[in-house]
Short mmCIF file of N, CA, C and O in Angstrom, two decimals:
data_model
loop_
_atom_site.label_atom_id
_atom_site.label_comp_id
_atom_site.label_asym_id
_atom_site.label_seq_id
_atom_site.Cartn_x
_atom_site.Cartn_y
_atom_site.Cartn_z
N MET A 1 69.24 75.59 87.15
CA MET A 1 70.18 75.55 86.19
C MET A 1 71.75 75.69 86.92
O MET A 1 71.97 76.37 87.78
N GLU A 2 72.42 74.66 86.32
CA GLU A 2 73.83 74.57 87.02
C GLU A 2 74.76 74.88 85.87
O GLU A 2 74.52 74.77 84.79
N MET A 3 75.81 75.56 86.33
CA MET A 3 77.04 75.88 85.44
C MET A 3 77.95 75.04 85.79
O MET A 3 78.50 74.72 86.87
N SER A 4 78.55 74.73 84.75
CA SER A 4 79.95 73.87 84.77
C SER A 4 81.05 74.54 84.99
O SER A 4 81.19 75.90 84.95
N PHE A 5 82.11 74.11 85.51
CA PHE A 5 83.32 74.60 85.90
C PHE A 5 84.00 75.53 84.65
O PHE A 5 84.38 76.54 84.91
N SER A 6 83.94 74.90 83.47
CA SER A 6 84.40 75.68 82.26
C SER A 6 83.57 76.93 82.13
O SER A 6 84.11 77.72 81.58
N GLU A 7 82.33 76.73 82.18
CA GLU A 7 81.57 78.03 81.88
C GLU A 7 81.71 79.11 83.07
O GLU A 7 81.71 80.38 82.69
N LEU A 8 81.78 78.66 84.16
CA LEU A 8 82.04 79.58 85.48
C LEU A 8 83.35 80.27 85.07
O LEU A 8 83.70 81.48 85.32
N SER A 9 84.31 79.52 84.81
CA SER A 9 85.70 80.04 84.38
C SER A 9 85.76 80.95 83.30
O SER A 9 86.57 82.16 83.18
N ASP A 10 85.05 80.86 82.11
CA ASP A 10 84.93 81.60 81.11
C ASP A 10 84.22 82.97 81.64
O ASP A 10 84.56 84.16 81.15
N LEU A 11 83.33 82.97 82.46
CA LEU A 11 82.46 84.00 82.85
C LEU A 11 83.33 84.90 83.74
O LEU A 11 83.53 86.03 83.57
N LEU A 12 84.32 84.31 84.65
CA LEU A 12 85.21 85.01 85.60
C LEU A 12 86.27 85.73 84.81
O LEU A 12 86.73 86.77 85.14
N LYS A 13 86.77 85.05 83.85
CA LYS A 13 87.78 85.55 82.78
C LYS A 13 87.19 86.96 82.12
O LYS A 13 88.06 87.85 82.03
N ALA A 14 86.04 86.63 81.58
CA ALA A 14 85.30 87.83 81.05
C ALA A 14 85.29 89.19 81.86
O ALA A 14 85.38 90.25 81.52
N VAL A 15 84.83 88.86 83.09
CA VAL A 15 84.49 90.03 84.27
C VAL A 15 85.96 90.58 84.64
O VAL A 15 85.80 91.79 84.37
N VAL A 16 86.94 89.77 84.77
CA VAL A 16 88.24 90.26 85.43
C VAL A 16 88.69 90.89 84.21
O VAL A 16 89.45 91.96 84.39
N LEU A 17 88.77 90.59 82.92
CA LEU A 17 89.50 91.19 81.84
C LEU A 17 88.68 92.21 81.33
O LEU A 17 89.09 92.76 80.15
N SER A 18 87.56 92.60 81.67
CA SER A 18 86.79 93.78 81.13
C SER A 18 87.38 95.13 81.40
O SER A 18 88.12 95.34 82.51
N PRO A 19 87.06 96.04 80.49
CA PRO A 19 88.01 97.36 80.94
C PRO A 19 87.37 98.26 82.08
O PRO A 19 88.07 98.71 82.41
N GLU A 20 86.08 97.81 82.36
CA GLU A 20 85.62 98.51 83.52
C GLU A 20 86.57 98.06 84.72
O GLU A 20 86.89 99.07 85.70
N VAL A 21 86.60 96.90 84.92
CA VAL A 21 87.36 96.22 86.10
C VAL A 21 88.67 96.61 86.05
O VAL A 21 89.22 96.92 87.09
N ILE A 22 89.42 96.72 85.00
CA ILE A 22 90.61 97.07 84.90
C ILE A 22 91.02 98.52 85.13
O ILE A 22 91.77 98.62 85.96
N GLY A 23 90.10 99.35 84.67
CA GLY A 23 90.33 100.68 84.71
C GLY A 23 90.06 101.06 86.19
O GLY A 23 90.76 102.04 86.94
N THR A 24 89.18 100.34 87.00
CA THR A 24 88.86 100.80 88.25
C THR A 24 89.97 100.37 89.30
O THR A 24 90.44 100.93 90.18
N THR A 25 90.53 99.10 88.84
CA THR A 25 91.60 98.74 89.63
C THR A 25 92.96 99.65 89.55
O THR A 25 93.43 99.88 90.69
N VAL A 26 93.18 100.03 88.35
CA VAL A 26 94.29 100.86 88.02
C VAL A 26 93.98 102.31 89.04
O VAL A 26 94.74 102.90 89.42
N VAL A 27 92.90 102.74 88.91
CA VAL A 27 92.59 104.03 89.70
C VAL A 27 92.73 103.99 91.24
O VAL A 27 93.27 104.63 91.94
N LEU A 28 92.03 102.65 91.56
CA LEU A 28 92.19 102.28 93.13
C LEU A 28 93.64 102.21 93.57
O LEU A 28 94.15 102.89 94.70
N LEU A 29 94.47 101.70 92.72
CA LEU A 29 96.13 101.40 93.13
C LEU A 29 96.68 102.85 93.04
O LEU A 29 97.48 103.11 93.97
N LEU A 30 96.35 103.77 92.21
CA LEU A 30 96.93 104.99 92.23
C LEU A 30 96.42 106.03 93.48
O LEU A 30 97.27 106.49 93.93
N PHE A 31 95.22 105.74 93.54
CA PHE A 31 94.70 106.49 94.71
C PHE A 31 95.45 106.06 96.25
O PHE A 31 95.76 106.56 97.19
N LEU A 32 95.53 104.51 96.35
CA LEU A 32 96.20 104.20 97.49
C LEU A 32 97.73 104.44 97.59
O LEU A 32 98.01 104.54 98.64
N ASN A 33 98.19 104.33 96.42
CA ASN A 33 99.82 104.61 96.44
C ASN A 33 99.68 106.32 96.79
O ASN A 33 100.71 106.70 97.67
N LEU A 34 99.05 107.18 96.43
CA LEU A 34 98.76 108.78 96.79
C LEU A 34 98.73 108.69 98.30
O LEU A 34 99.42 109.47 98.94
N VAL A 35 97.75 107.97 98.70
CA VAL A 35 97.39 108.18 100.33
C VAL A 35 98.57 107.61 101.10
O VAL A 35 99.12 108.08 102.23
N PHE A 36 99.12 106.43 100.79
CA PHE A 36 100.23 105.95 101.62
C PHE A 36 101.60 106.84 101.40
O PHE A 36 102.26 107.09 102.42
N TYR A 37 101.69 107.47 100.20
CA TYR A 37 102.91 108.38 100.14
C TYR A 37 102.63 109.57 100.97
O TYR A 37 103.46 110.16 101.74
N THR A 38 101.38 110.08 101.08
CA THR A 38 100.88 111.47 102.00
C THR A 38 101.25 110.86 103.48
O THR A 38 101.80 111.84 103.91
N VAL A 39 101.12 109.78 103.87
CA VAL A 39 101.01 109.53 105.04
C VAL A 39 102.33 109.21 105.42
O VAL A 39 102.83 109.92 106.38
N SER A 40 103.19 108.76 104.59
CA SER A 40 104.60 108.60 105.03
C SER A 40 105.27 109.97 104.99
O SER A 40 106.08 110.29 105.84
N TYR A 41 104.91 110.75 104.03
CA TYR A 41 105.57 112.08 103.95
C TYR A 41 105.06 112.92 105.38
O TYR A 41 106.27 113.47 105.78
N ARG A 42 104.06 112.88 105.92
CA ARG A 42 103.73 113.67 107.10
C ARG A 42 104.41 113.18 108.31
O ARG A 42 104.71 114.07 109.12
N LYS A 43 104.66 111.79 108.35
CA LYS A 43 105.41 111.28 109.43
C LYS A 43 106.72 111.65 109.38
O LYS A 43 107.21 111.88 110.61
N ARG A 44 107.41 111.68 108.35
CA ARG A 44 108.83 112.27 108.24
C ARG A 44 108.82 113.58 108.63
O ARG A 44 109.68 114.02 109.23
N ALA A 45 108.09 114.48 108.07
CA ALA A 45 108.10 115.98 108.39
C ALA A 45 107.70 116.12 109.82
O ALA A 45 108.20 117.24 110.27
N GLY A 46 106.87 115.56 110.44
CA GLY A 46 106.46 115.55 111.78
C GLY A 46 107.33 115.23 112.80
O GLY A 46 107.16 114.97 113.93
N GLY A 47 108.33 114.21 112.37
CA GLY A 47 109.07 113.51 113.53
C GLY A 47 110.06 114.51 114.01
O GLY A 47 110.44 115.57 113.88
N LYS A 48 110.86 113.95 115.22
CA LYS A 48 111.72 114.56 116.01
C LYS A 48 113.05 114.76 115.31
O LYS A 48 113.41 113.85 114.33
N LYS A 49 113.56 116.07 115.38
CA LYS A 49 114.72 116.24 114.74
C LYS A 49 115.97 115.50 115.47
O LYS A 49 115.75 115.47 116.63
N LYS A 50 116.72 115.14 114.85
CA LYS A 50 118.15 114.38 115.32
C LYS A 50 119.02 115.28 115.79
O LYS A 50 119.36 116.34 115.23
N ARG A 51 119.52 115.21 117.10
CA ARG A 51 120.74 116.09 117.71
C ARG A 51 122.11 115.76 116.87
O ARG A 51 122.26 114.37 116.91
N ARG A 52 122.77 116.57 116.84
CA ARG A 52 124.29 116.25 116.53
C ARG A 52 125.16 115.93 117.82
O ARG A 52 125.15 116.81 118.66
N LYS A 53 125.66 114.56 117.76
CA LYS A 53 126.69 114.45 118.96
C LYS A 53 127.98 115.03 118.68
O LYS A 53 128.54 114.86 117.60
N GLY A 54 128.62 115.32 119.60
CA GLY A 54 130.11 115.57 119.84
C GLY A 54 130.36 117.05 119.36
O GLY A 54 131.66 117.41 119.26
N ILE A 55 129.48 117.83 118.98
CA ILE A 55 129.51 119.27 118.77
C ILE A 55 129.57 120.07 120.03
O ILE A 55 128.38 120.02 120.80
N SER A 56 130.31 120.86 120.61
CA SER A 56 130.24 121.57 121.65
C SER A 56 130.71 122.91 121.30
O SER A 56 131.65 123.27 120.49
N ARG A 57 130.53 124.05 122.25
CA ARG A 57 131.08 125.22 122.01
C ARG A 57 132.36 125.53 122.61
O ARG A 57 132.68 124.93 123.53
N ALA A 58 133.32 126.13 122.20
CA ALA A 58 134.57 126.52 122.64
C ALA A 58 134.34 127.48 123.58
O ALA A 58 133.61 128.36 123.64
N PRO A 59 135.09 127.58 124.78
CA PRO A 59 135.11 128.54 125.63
C PRO A 59 135.60 129.93 125.22
O PRO A 59 136.36 129.93 124.11
N SER A 60 134.97 130.91 125.63
CA SER A 60 135.25 132.04 125.37
C SER A 60 136.91 132.57 125.56
O SER A 60 137.31 132.01 126.34
N ALA A 61 137.38 133.43 124.88
CA ALA A 61 138.68 133.90 124.95
C ALA A 61 138.97 134.63 126.26
O ALA A 61 140.23 134.62 126.78
N SER A 62 137.90 135.15 126.96
CA SER A 62 138.05 135.87 128.10
C SER A 62 138.19 135.21 129.38
O SER A 62 138.14 135.63 130.47
N GLY A 63 137.80 133.80 129.29
CA GLY A 63 137.75 133.27 130.77
C GLY A 63 137.27 131.90 130.73
O GLY A 63 137.18 131.36 131.77
N GLY A 64 136.60 131.36 129.67
CA GLY A 64 135.97 130.01 129.80
C GLY A 64 134.45 129.99 130.52
O GLY A 64 133.95 131.17 130.35
N SER A 65 134.04 129.05 130.95
CA SER A 65 132.59 129.22 131.45
C SER A 65 132.48 128.55 133.14
O SER A 65 133.39 127.83 133.37
N ALA A 66 131.39 129.02 133.58
CA ALA A 66 131.55 128.54 135.00
C ALA A 66 130.24 127.68 134.96
O ALA A 66 129.22 128.10 134.62
N SER A 67 129.89 126.52 135.94
CA SER A 67 128.82 125.93 135.92
C SER A 67 127.80 126.58 137.00
O SER A 67 128.15 127.15 138.01
N ILE A 68 126.57 126.62 136.69
CA ILE A 68 125.71 127.25 137.49
C ILE A 68 124.59 126.10 137.68
O ILE A 68 124.31 125.10 136.79
N PRO A 69 123.89 126.09 138.68
CA PRO A 69 122.76 124.83 139.24
C PRO A 69 121.70 125.21 138.33
O PRO A 69 121.17 126.29 137.82
N ASP A 70 121.08 124.09 137.79
CA ASP A 70 119.69 123.91 137.15
C ASP A 70 118.69 124.49 138.21
O ASP A 70 118.70 124.60 139.32
N HIS A 71 117.30 124.22 137.53
CA HIS A 71 116.13 124.61 138.49
C HIS A 71 116.27 123.24 139.57
O HIS A 71 115.56 123.45 140.58
N ASP A 72 116.80 122.15 139.22
CA ASP A 72 116.73 121.20 140.35
C ASP A 72 118.07 121.10 140.87
O ASP A 72 118.34 120.22 141.90
N GLY A 73 119.15 121.91 140.98
CA GLY A 73 120.33 122.16 141.52
C GLY A 73 121.22 121.20 141.15
O GLY A 73 122.32 120.93 141.79
N GLU A 74 121.43 120.66 140.07
CA GLU A 74 122.25 119.62 139.50
C GLU A 74 123.51 120.17 138.95
O GLU A 74 124.62 119.52 138.64
N GLY A 75 123.47 121.60 138.51
CA GLY A 75 124.74 122.08 137.99
C GLY A 75 125.10 121.78 136.56
O GLY A 75 126.24 121.45 136.38
N TYR A 76 123.97 121.72 135.53
CA TYR A 76 124.34 121.42 134.24
C TYR A 76 124.43 122.56 133.39
O TYR A 76 124.92 122.32 132.06
N GLY A 77 124.02 123.64 133.69
CA GLY A 77 124.10 124.76 132.68
C GLY A 77 125.40 125.34 132.96
O GLY A 77 126.24 125.22 133.45
N SER A 78 125.59 126.56 132.12
CA SER A 78 127.02 127.20 132.09
C SER A 78 126.44 128.68 131.80
O SER A 78 125.57 129.16 131.10
N VAL A 79 127.47 129.62 132.45
CA VAL A 79 127.31 130.93 132.05
C VAL A 79 128.53 131.45 131.69
O VAL A 79 129.66 131.19 131.99
N SER A 80 128.39 132.51 130.62
CA SER A 80 129.63 133.01 129.91
C SER A 80 130.45 133.93 130.99
O SER A 80 129.88 134.46 131.83
N ALA A 81 131.78 133.66 130.92
CA ALA A 81 132.62 134.55 131.89
C ALA A 81 133.05 135.75 131.36
O ALA A 81 133.82 136.45 131.67
N GLY A 82 132.34 136.25 130.14
CA GLY A 82 132.71 137.54 129.59
C GLY A 82 132.28 138.56 130.36
O GLY A 82 131.61 138.53 131.37
N GLY A 83 132.62 139.80 129.80
CA GLY A 83 132.40 141.18 130.67
C GLY A 83 130.82 141.54 130.57
O GLY A 83 130.60 142.20 131.37
N ASP A 84 130.05 141.14 129.64
CA ASP A 84 128.72 141.51 129.76
C ASP A 84 127.54 140.97 130.34
O ASP A 84 126.57 141.24 130.72
N GLY A 85 128.16 139.70 130.93
CA GLY A 85 127.06 139.16 132.00
C GLY A 85 125.95 138.00 131.30
O GLY A 85 124.95 137.83 132.07
N SER A 86 126.22 138.15 129.92
CA SER A 86 125.12 137.63 129.32
C SER A 86 125.17 135.97 129.46
O SER A 86 125.91 135.51 129.71
N ILE A 87 123.89 135.44 129.41
CA ILE A 87 123.86 133.75 129.48
C ILE A 87 123.77 133.32 128.06
O ILE A 87 122.90 133.79 127.27
N LEU A 88 124.68 132.33 127.96
CA LEU A 88 124.79 131.58 126.50
C LEU A 88 123.60 130.50 126.42
O LEU A 88 123.55 129.67 127.12
#
């Protein structure tokens, strides 16, 4: 039994336009939309926080700050020159 091209196209049109196929397609598209939204939302929430550039602390009124060596001795840290000896 052979089908002609016109019979095949009529059958495909009937299948694609059936309510079951249209409903399943809509449900799958909505589900995929939700999945991609969730994935992108989680990526943004778990990303690194951006640092603000150009913002620094003003030296204290009692004398400024003194450089102290880091654990590797390069001297990038700072100690408050205030009276309480606390580290900022």
